[in-house]
XYZ file of C-alpha atoms in Angstrom:
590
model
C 0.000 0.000 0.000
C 1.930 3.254 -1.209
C 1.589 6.156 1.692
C 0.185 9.373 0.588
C 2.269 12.556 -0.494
C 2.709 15.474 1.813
C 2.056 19.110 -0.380
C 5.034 21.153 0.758
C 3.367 24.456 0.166
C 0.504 22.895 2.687
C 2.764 23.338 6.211
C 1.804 22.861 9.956
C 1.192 26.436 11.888
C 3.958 25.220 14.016
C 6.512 24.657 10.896
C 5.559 28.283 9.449
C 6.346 29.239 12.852
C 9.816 28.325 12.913
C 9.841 29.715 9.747
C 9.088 33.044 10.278
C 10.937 32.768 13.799
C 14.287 32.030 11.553
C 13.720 34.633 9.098
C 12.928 37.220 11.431
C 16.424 36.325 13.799
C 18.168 36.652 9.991
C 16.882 39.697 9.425
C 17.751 41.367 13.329
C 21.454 39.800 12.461
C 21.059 41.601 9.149
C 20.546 44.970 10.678
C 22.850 45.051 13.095
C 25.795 44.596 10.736
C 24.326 47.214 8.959
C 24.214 49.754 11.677
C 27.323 48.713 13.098
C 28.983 49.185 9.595
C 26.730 52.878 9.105
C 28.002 54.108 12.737
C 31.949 52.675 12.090
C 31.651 54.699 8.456
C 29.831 57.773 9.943
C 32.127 58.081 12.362
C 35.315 58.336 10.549
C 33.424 60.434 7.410
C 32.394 63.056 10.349
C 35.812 62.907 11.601
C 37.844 64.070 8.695
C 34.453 66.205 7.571
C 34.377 67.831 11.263
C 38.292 68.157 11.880
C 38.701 69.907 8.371
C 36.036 72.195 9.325
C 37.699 73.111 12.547
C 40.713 73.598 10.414
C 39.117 75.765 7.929
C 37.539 77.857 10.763
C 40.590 78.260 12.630
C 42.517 79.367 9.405
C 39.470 82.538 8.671
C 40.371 83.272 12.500
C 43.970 83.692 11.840
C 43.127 85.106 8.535
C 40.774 87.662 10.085
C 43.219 88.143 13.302
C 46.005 88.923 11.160
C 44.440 91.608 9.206
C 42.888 93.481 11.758
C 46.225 93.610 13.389
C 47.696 94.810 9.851
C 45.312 97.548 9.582
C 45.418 99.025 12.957
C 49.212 99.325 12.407
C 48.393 100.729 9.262
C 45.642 102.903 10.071
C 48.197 104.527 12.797
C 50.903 104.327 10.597
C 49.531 108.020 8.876
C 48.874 109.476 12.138
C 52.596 111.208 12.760
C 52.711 112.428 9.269
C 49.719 114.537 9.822
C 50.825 115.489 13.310
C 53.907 116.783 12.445
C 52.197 119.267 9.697
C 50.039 120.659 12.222
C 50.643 124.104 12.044
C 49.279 124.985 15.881
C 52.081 122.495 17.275
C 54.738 123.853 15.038
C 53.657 127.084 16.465
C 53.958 125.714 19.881
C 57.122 124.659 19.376
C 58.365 127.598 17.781
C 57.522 129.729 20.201
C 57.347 127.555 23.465
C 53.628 128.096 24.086
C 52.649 124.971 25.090
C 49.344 126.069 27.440
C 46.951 124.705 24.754
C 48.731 121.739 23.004
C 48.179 118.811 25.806
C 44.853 120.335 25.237
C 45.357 119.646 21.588
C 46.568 116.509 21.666
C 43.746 114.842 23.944
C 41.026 115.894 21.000
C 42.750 113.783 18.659
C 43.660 110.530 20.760
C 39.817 110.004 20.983
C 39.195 110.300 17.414
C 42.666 108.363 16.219
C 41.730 105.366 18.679
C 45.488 105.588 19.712
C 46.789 104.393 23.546
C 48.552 108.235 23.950
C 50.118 110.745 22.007
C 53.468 112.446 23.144
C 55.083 116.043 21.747
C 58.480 116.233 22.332
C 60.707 118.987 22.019
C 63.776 119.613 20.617
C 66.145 118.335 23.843
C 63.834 115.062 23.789
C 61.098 116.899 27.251
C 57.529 115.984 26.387
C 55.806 119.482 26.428
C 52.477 117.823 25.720
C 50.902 114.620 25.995
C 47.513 113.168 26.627
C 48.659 111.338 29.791
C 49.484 115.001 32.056
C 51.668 112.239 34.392
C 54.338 111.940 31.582
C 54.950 116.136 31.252
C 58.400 116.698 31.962
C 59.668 113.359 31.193
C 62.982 113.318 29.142
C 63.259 110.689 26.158
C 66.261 112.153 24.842
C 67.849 108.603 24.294
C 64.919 106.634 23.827
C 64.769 105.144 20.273
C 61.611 106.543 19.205
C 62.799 109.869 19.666
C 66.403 109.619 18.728
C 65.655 107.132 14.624
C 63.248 109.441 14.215
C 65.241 112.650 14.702
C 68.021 111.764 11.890
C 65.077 109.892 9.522
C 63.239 111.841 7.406
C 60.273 109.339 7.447
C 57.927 107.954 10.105
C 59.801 105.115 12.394
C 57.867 102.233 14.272
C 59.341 101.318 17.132
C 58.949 98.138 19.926
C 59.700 99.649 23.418
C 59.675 96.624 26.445
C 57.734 97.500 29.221
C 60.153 97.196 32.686
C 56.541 95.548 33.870
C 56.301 92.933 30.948
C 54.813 93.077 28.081
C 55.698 95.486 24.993
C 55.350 99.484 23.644
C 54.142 99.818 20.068
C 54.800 103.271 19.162
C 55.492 105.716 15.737
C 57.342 108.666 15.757
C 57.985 111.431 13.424
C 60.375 114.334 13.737
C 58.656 117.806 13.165
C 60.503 120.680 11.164
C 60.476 124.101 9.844
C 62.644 126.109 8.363
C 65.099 126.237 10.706
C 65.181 122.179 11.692
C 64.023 119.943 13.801
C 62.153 121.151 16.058
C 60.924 117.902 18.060
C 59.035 114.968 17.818
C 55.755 113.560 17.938
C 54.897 110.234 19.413
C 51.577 107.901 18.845
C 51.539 104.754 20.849
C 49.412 102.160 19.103
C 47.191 100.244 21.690
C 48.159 96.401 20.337
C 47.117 94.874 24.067
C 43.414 95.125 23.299
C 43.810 92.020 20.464
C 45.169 90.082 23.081
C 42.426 90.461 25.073
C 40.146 90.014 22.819
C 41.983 86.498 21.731
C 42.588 85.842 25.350
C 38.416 84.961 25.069
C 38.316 82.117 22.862
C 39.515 78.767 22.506
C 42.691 79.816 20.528
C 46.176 80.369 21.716
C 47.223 82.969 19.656
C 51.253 84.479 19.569
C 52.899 87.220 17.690
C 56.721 87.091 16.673
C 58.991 89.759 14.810
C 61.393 88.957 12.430
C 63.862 88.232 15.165
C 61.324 85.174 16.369
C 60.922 87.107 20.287
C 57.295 86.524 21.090
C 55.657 90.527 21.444
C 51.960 89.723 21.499
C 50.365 86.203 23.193
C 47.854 84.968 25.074
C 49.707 84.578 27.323
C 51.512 86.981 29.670
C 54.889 84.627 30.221
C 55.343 83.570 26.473
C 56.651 87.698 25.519
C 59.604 88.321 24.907
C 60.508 84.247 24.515
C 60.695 82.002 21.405
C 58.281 79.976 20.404
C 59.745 76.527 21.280
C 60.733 78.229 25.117
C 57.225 79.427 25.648
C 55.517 75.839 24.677
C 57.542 74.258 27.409
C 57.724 77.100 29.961
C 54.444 76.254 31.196
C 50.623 74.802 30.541
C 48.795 76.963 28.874
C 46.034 76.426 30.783
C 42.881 79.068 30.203
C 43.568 79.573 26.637
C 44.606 75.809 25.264
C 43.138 74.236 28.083
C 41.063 72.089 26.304
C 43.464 70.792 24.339
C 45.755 69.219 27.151
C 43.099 67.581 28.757
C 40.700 66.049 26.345
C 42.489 65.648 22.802
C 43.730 62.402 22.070
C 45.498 61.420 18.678
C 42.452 59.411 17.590
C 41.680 62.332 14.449
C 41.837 60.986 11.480
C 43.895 63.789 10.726
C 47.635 63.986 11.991
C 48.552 66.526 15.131
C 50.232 69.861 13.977
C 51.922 69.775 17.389
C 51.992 69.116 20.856
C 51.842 70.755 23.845
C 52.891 68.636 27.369
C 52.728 65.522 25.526
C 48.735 66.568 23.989
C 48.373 67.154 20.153
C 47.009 70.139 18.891
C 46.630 71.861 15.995
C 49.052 74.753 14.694
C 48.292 77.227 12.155
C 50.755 79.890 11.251
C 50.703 82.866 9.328
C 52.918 85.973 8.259
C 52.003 89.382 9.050
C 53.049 92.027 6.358
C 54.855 93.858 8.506
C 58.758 94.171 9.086
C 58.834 90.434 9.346
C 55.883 89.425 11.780
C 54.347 86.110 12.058
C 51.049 84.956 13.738
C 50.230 81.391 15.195
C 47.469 79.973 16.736
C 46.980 76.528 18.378
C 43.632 75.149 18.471
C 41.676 72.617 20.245
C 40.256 68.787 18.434
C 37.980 68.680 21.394
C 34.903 70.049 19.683
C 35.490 67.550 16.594
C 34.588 64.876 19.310
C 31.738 66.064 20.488
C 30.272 66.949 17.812
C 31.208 63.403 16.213
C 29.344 61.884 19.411
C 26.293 63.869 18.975
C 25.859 62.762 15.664
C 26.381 59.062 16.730
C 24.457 59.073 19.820
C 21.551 60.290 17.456
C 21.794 57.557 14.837
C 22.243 54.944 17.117
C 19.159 56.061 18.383
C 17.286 56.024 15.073
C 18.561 52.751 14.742
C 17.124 51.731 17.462
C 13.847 52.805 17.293
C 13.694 51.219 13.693
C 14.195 48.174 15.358
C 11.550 48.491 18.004
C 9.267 49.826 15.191
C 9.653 46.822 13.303
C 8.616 44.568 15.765
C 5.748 46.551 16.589
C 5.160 46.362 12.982
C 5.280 42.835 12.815
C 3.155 42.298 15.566
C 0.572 44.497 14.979
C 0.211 43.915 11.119
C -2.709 41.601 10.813
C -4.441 43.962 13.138
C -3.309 47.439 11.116
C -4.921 45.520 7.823
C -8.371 44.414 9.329
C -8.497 48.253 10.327
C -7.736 49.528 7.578
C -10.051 47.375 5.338
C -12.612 48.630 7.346
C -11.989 52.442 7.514
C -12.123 52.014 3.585
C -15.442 50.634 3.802
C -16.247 53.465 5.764
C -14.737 55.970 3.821
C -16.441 54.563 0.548
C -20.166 54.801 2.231
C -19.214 58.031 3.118
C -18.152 58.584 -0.223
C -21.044 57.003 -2.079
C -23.875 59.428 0.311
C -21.733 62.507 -0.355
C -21.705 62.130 -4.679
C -25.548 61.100 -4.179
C -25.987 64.820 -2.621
C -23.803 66.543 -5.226
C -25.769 65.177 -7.576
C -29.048 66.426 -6.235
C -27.402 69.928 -5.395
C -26.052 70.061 -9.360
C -29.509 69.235 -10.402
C -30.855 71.832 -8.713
C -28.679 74.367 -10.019
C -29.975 72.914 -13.470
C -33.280 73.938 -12.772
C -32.336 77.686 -11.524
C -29.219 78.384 -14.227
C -32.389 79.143 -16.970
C -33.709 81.493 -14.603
C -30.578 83.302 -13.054
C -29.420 83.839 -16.322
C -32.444 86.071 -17.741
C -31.926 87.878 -14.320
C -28.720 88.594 -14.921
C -29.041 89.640 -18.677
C -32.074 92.249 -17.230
C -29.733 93.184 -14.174
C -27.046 94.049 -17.318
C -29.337 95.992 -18.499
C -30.199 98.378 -15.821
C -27.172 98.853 -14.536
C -25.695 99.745 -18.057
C -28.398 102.165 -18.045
C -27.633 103.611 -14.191
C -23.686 103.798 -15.220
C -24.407 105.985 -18.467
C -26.989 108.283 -16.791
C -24.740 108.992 -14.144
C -21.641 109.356 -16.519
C -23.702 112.307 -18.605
C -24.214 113.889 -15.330
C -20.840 113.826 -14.114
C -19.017 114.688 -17.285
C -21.518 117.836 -17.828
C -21.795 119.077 -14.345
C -17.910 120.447 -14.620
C -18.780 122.789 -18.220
C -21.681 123.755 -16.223
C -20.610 125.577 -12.725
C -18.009 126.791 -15.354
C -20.733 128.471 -17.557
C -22.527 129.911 -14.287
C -19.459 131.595 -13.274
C -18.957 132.790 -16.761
C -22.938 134.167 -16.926
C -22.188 135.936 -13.445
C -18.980 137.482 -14.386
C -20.504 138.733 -17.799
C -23.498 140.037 -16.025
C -21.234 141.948 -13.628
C -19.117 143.171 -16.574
C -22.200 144.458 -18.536
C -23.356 146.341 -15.743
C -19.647 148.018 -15.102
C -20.053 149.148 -19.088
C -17.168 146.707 -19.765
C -18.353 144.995 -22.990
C -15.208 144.085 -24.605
C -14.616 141.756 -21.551
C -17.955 140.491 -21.319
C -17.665 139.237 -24.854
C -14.455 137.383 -24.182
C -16.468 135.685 -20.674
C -19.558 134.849 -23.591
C -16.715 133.229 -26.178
C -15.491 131.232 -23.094
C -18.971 130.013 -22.691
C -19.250 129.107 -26.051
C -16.935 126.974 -25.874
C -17.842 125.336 -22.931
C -20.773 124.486 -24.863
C -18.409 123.128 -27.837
C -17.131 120.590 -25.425
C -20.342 119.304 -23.763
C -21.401 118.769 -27.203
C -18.177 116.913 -27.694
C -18.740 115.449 -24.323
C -22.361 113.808 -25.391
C -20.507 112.395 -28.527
C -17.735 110.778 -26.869
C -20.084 108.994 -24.643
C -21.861 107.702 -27.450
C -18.922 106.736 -28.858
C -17.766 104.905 -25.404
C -21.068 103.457 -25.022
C -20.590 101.818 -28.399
C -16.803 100.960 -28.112
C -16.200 102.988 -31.304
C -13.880 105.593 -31.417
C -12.920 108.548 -33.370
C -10.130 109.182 -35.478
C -6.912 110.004 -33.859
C -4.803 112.684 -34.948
C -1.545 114.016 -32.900
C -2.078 115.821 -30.291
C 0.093 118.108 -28.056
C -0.495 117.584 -24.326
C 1.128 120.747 -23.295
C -1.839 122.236 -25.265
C -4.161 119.887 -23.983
C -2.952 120.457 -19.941
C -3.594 124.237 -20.790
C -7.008 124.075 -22.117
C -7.519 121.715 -19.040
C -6.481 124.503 -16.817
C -8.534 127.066 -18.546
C -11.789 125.448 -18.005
C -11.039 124.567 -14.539
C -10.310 128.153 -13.563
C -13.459 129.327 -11.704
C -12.609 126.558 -9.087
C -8.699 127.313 -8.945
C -9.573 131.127 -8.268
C -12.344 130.280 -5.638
C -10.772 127.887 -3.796
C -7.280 129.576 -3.889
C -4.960 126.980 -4.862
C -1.238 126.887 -5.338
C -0.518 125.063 -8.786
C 2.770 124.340 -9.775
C 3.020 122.986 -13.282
C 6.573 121.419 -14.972
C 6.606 121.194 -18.184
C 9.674 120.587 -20.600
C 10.433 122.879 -23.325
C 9.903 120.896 -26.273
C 6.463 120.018 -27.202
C 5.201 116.066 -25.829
C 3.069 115.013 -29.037
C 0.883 111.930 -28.948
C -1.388 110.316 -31.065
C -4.829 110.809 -29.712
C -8.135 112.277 -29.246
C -7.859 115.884 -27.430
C -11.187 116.384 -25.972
C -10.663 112.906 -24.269
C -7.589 113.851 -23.246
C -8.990 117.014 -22.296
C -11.596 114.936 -19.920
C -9.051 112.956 -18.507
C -6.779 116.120 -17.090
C -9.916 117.931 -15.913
C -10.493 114.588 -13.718
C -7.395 114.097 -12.294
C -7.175 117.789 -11.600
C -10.928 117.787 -10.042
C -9.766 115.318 -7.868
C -6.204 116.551 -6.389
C -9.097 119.860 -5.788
C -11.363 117.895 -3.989
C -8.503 115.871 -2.339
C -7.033 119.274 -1.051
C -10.667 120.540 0.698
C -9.625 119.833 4.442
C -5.816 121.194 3.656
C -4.817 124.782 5.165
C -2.253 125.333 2.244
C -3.556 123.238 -0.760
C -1.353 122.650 -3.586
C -1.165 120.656 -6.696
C 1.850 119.612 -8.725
C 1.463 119.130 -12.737
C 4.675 117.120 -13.967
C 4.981 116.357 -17.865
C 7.824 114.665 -18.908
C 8.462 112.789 -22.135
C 11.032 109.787 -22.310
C 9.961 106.212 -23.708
C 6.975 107.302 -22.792
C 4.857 110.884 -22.207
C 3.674 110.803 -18.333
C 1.616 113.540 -16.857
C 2.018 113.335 -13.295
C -0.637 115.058 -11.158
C 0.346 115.348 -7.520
C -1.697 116.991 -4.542
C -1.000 117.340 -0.760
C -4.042 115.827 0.684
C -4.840 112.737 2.640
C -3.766 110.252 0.470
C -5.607 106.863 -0.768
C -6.394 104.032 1.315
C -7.910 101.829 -1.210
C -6.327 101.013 -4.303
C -7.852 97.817 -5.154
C -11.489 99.519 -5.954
C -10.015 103.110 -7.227
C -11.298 102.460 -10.713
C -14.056 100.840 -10.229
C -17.427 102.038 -11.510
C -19.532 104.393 -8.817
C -16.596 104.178 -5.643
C -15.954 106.979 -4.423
C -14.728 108.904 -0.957
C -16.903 111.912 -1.446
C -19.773 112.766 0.053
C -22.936 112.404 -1.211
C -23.865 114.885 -3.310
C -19.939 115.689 -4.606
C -19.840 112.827 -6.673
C -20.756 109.441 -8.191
C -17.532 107.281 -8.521
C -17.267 107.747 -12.600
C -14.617 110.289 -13.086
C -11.901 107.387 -12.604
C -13.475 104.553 -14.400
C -14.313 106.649 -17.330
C -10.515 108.317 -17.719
C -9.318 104.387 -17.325
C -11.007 103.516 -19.935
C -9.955 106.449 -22.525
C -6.594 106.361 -21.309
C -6.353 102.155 -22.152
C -8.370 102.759 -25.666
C -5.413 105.386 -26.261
C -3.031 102.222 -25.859
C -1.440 103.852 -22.461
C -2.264 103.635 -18.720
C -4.177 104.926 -15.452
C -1.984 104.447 -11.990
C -2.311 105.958 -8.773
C -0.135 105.754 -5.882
C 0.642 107.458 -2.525
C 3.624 110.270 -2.333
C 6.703 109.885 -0.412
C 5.826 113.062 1.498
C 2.065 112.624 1.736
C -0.950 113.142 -0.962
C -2.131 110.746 -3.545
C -0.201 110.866 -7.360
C -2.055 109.905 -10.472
C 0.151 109.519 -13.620
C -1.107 108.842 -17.033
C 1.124 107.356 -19.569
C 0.707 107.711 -23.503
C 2.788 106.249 -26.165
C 5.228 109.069 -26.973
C 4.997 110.219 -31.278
C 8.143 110.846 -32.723
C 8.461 111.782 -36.332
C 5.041 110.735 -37.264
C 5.458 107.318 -35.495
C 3.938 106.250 -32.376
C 6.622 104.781 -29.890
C 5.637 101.234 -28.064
C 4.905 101.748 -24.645
C-alpha cells in the first residue's frame, strides 16, 4: 500500500512558525551589521568632515586676526605724518607756548583710537601729551625719539615694558625752516587684540622677524621664542582644552603638541617688518560633535528596530483596520456624490432662470452707469458756464463789454465741449472711437487749466506745473484727453478741501513714454484695489458718483497707455497717465 504525499506548500502552523521565527532572527542579524557598519563609516566620514572644518575655521580666525592687526598698524601708521604738519604744534614749538597743546593733543587721541600721544621737544622733554603724568619726562635717548630725529620718514618702534609686556609706538620728527624742532609720538594700543583672543579657545602668539614673542595669550610667552614658551608652562585658560581632552584618535595627523597633547598649529605671516602669527587650536569640539551625531543615529537605529517589531506584531491587526476604515470611507463617499448630484440638479433647474436675471440686471445697470456718466461729465462745463454768466453780467453792468464778450466766447466753448462730451459717450457706449490725430499735451494740460479756472480762483490753490520745453506730441483724441486732465485735476481739488495750504503739482515729462504726473497734498488713498471701479468713491454724497476714474481708465487704455495711482513719499495721492510718446510721425511702443 503506497503512503500518501505530503504538499510542501501545505505546512503545519507550528513549521511556518519556525519559519518566520528564523527569518525574522536573519533579518535582526542583518541589521545590526548594517548599523554597526553605518556608525563605524559615519564616524570616521564626520571625523575628517568635522576636523577639516575646525581647520578651515581656525585658518578665517587667523586670517581675520592677522588683518585686523595689519590695519590698525596701518591705520596709525599716517597718524605722525599729519601730526607733524600741524601748524598749531609747530607754532607751539616755535615759540614755546605749550598752554593749549596737551589740550590739543587729547582731542585727537579720541578720534585716532590711539593708547597716547606724546610732543616732544627739541632736547627730547615731552611738552604735551595726553597722559598730564608723563609732562616733563625726558626721552632724549629713547629710540623713538632719537631714529626718528636723523630719519626723514615715520619710524615704528617696539619699546619693552620694565613691567612685561611690549610698547608699540610711531614717531615722526617735526621741522620748519630752521630744523628739527621735536618729535611727535603715537603709541598704538596692540594689548586690546590680546584680550580680545585671550576669550576664545585659541592660543594665539605674535613674533617679529627676530622670532621674540611681542603679542600672546599669554603673559609669560613675551619676549621668549616659540619653542621656550611651549615648554615654559601649561597653557592652561587659553589651550586648556586641548591638554586635557584631545587624544590622537583624528583621522587627521597633530600639527603639534603641547605637554605631551596634540594640537593643531596654524601659522601665518604678518606684512609687517617680518611678523608672524600662530594659533593653536583645540580637536575637542570635533569629538563632540562626532558623538552627537552618533548618539543620534544609534538612536534612530534603534527605534527602527523596536518599530519593526511593533510592525510585525501588529500587522494583521493594522490591515483588518484599515479594510474597514475604507469601507467606511467609501459609504461616506457614495452618500456625499448622491448629494452633489441632487445639489447640481438643482442648479440645473435655476441656471435658466438666473441667467435672464442677470441679462435684465445688465441691463439696468448699463443704463444707471451711463446716466450717471452724462451727469458727471456735464456738471464740470456747467458751474463753469454759471461763473462765466455771473462774471458777464457783472461786466455788462460796469459798461465793460469788450470783456464780457471774451467771458460769452469762453462760454461758447464750454458748450463746444459738452457737445463733444455727449458724442464721446456715445462713442464709449458703443466701443467705437474717433479718429486720432496728434495731439500736443502741453496744449491739452492748458485748455484743461482754462476750463477749470473758476474753481482754482475760488478755492485759492497753489498750482505748480513742470513742463519741458519741447512740445510732448501723442497720437490721440484731445477732448478725451482734455476729460481725462480735468479729472485728475478735479480730484487733487477735492482731495485738497480739508488742507490749510492746498497745492497741486502738474509734472509732464516725455522719455519712452509721455507721463503727466498730477500730484496733490491731501490725505492720500487708502484703497487702491477699488479706485477704478465704476460708482466708488470717498466723497460725500452729493460731490460725486464714482465715474470720473473709471471713465478716464477707460480712454486712457483705448489710447493704448495707462491709469496708476499711488501714494507720495511726502504725503498726498499721485495719479500719472502714460501715452505712447509720437516721434516723427510714429507712435513709440509703450
Amino acid at each position: 500500500m503506497t503512503a500518501p504525499r505530503t504538499d510542501p506548500s501545505k505546512k503545519t502552523p507550528k513549521a511556518r512558525s519556525r519559519t518566520i521565527s528564523w527569518r525574522a532572527r536573519l533579518a535582526l542579524v542583518l541589521f545590526m551589521a548594517v548599523a554597526a557598519v553605518t556608525v563605524w563609516t559615519t564616524n570616521r566620514a564626520l571625523t575628517h568632515r568635522f576636523t577639516e572644518s575646525t581647520r578651515n575655521r581656525a585658518e578665517l580666525r587667523l586670517a581675520l586676526y592677522s588683518g585686523n592687526l595689519l590695519s590698525e598698524l596701518r591705520q596709525h601708521a599716517i597718524v605722525p605724518q599729519l601730526l607733524a604738519r600741524d601748524q598749531t604744534l609747530i607754532s607751539a614749538l616755535q615759540s614755546s607756548d605749550f598752554s593749549l597743546s596737551t589740550q590739543r593733543l587729547i582731542s585727537f587721541v579720541d578720534e585716532i583710537g590711539a593708547a597716547s600721544i606724546m610732543l616732544l621737544a627739541q632736547d627730547g622733554r615731552t611738552v604735551a601729551a595726553t597722559d598730564r603724568n608723563r609732562l616733563g619726562e625726558s626721552h632724549r635717548n629713547a629710540a623713538y625719539f632719537v631714529d626718528a630725529v636723523r630719519a626723514k620718514s615715520t619710524v615704528f618702534s617696539v619699546i619693552p615694558r620694565e613691567v612685561g609686556g611690549y610698547r608699540f609706538t610711531y614717531s615722526r620728527r617735526i621741522v620748519d625752516a630752521t630744523g628739527v624742532l621735536g618729535a611727535i609720538v603715537v603709541e598704538v594700543d596692540l594689548q586690546k587684540f590680546e584680550r580680545a583672543w585671550a576669550g576664545i579657545s585659541d592660543a594665539v602668539l605674535v613674533t617679529d622677524s627676530t622670532g621674540n614673542i611681542i603679542l600672546a595669550t599669554e603673559a609669560r610667552w613675551r619676549g621668549l621664542k616659540e619653542a621656550e614658551a611651549l615648554t615654559l608652562q601649561t597653557p592652561e585658560g587659553a589651550i586648556q582644552r586641548a591638554i586635557r581632552a584631545t587624544t590622537d584618535w583624528t583621522a587627521l595627523p597633530p600639527d603639534a603638541y603641547l605637554q605631551g597633547e596634540a594640537v593643531m598649529r596654524l601659522e601665518t605671516r604678518v606684512p609687517f617688518q617680518g611678523w608672524r602669527m600662530a594659533t593653536f587650536t583645540t580637536y575637542s569640539s570635533v569629538r563632540e560633535r562626532v558623538n552627537a551625531v552618533l548618539a543620534l543615529e544609534i538612536m534612530g537605529f534603534a527605534i527602527l528596530l523596536a518599530l519593526a517589531f511593533y510592525f510585525l506584531s501588529r500587522k494583521t491587526a493594522l490591515r483588518m483596520a484599515l479594510f474597514q476604515r475604507e469601507s467606511a470611507e467609501l459609504r461616506v463617499l457614495n452618500a456625499r456624490l448622491q448629494r452633489e448630484i441632487a445639489e447640481r440638479e438643482r442648479m440645473q433647474k435655476t441656471l435658466a432662470v438666473a441667467e435672464q436675471s442677470l441679462a435684465q440686471s445688465s441691463k439696468l445697470a448699463a443704463l444707471g452707469e451711463m446716466s450717471a456718466a452724462v451727469s458727471h461729465e456735464l456738471n464740470q462745463p456747467l458751474a463753469a458756464m454759471k461763473t462765466y454768466l455771473a462774471g458777464a453780467r457783472l461786466l455788462l453792468n460796469r459798461n465793460r463789454p469788450d470783456e464780457a464778450l471774451a467771458s460769452f466766447g469762453r462760454i461758447d466753448d464750454l458748450i463746444e465741449r459738452m457737445g463733444a462730451i455727449t458724442r464721446q459717450l456715445k462713442s464709449y457706449a458703443r466701443k467705437g472711437g474717433d479718429a486720432f490725430s496728434p495731439v500736443n499735451l502741453g496744449d491739452a494740460l492748458a485748455s484743461s487749466l482754462s476750463m477749470m479756472e473758476p474753481q482754482l480762483r475760488q478755492r485759492h490753490v497753489k498750482i505748480t506745473r513742470i513742463l519741458p520745453e519741447e512740445p510732448v506730441m501723442v497720437m490721440g483724441d484731445r477732448m478725451r484727453l482734455e476729460q481725462v486732465m480735468v479729472n485728475l485735476l478735479r480730484n487733487a481739488l477735492d482731495a485738497t478741501k480739508s488742507v490749510d495750504d492746498p497745492e497741486v503739482e502738474i509734472l509732464l515729462a516725455a522719455g519712452e513714454t509721455a507721463t503727466l504726473s498730477v500730484r496733490d497734498n491731501g490725505m492720500g488713498i487708502k484703497d487702491f484695489d477699488n479706485l477704478f471701479e465704476p460708482f466708488y468713491t470717498t466723497k460725500q454724497p452729493g460731490d460725486g458718483v464714482g465715474l470720473g476714474l473709471a471713465i478716464s481708465s477707460g480712454i486712457v487704455n483705448d489710447l493704448g497707455g495707462r491709469l496708476t495711482a499711488r501714494n507720495g513719499q511726502n504725503g498726498g495721492a499721485v495719479f500719472e497717465m502714460q501715452l505712447p510718446v509720437l516721434v516723427d510721425g510714429i507712435e513709440a511702443a509703450e
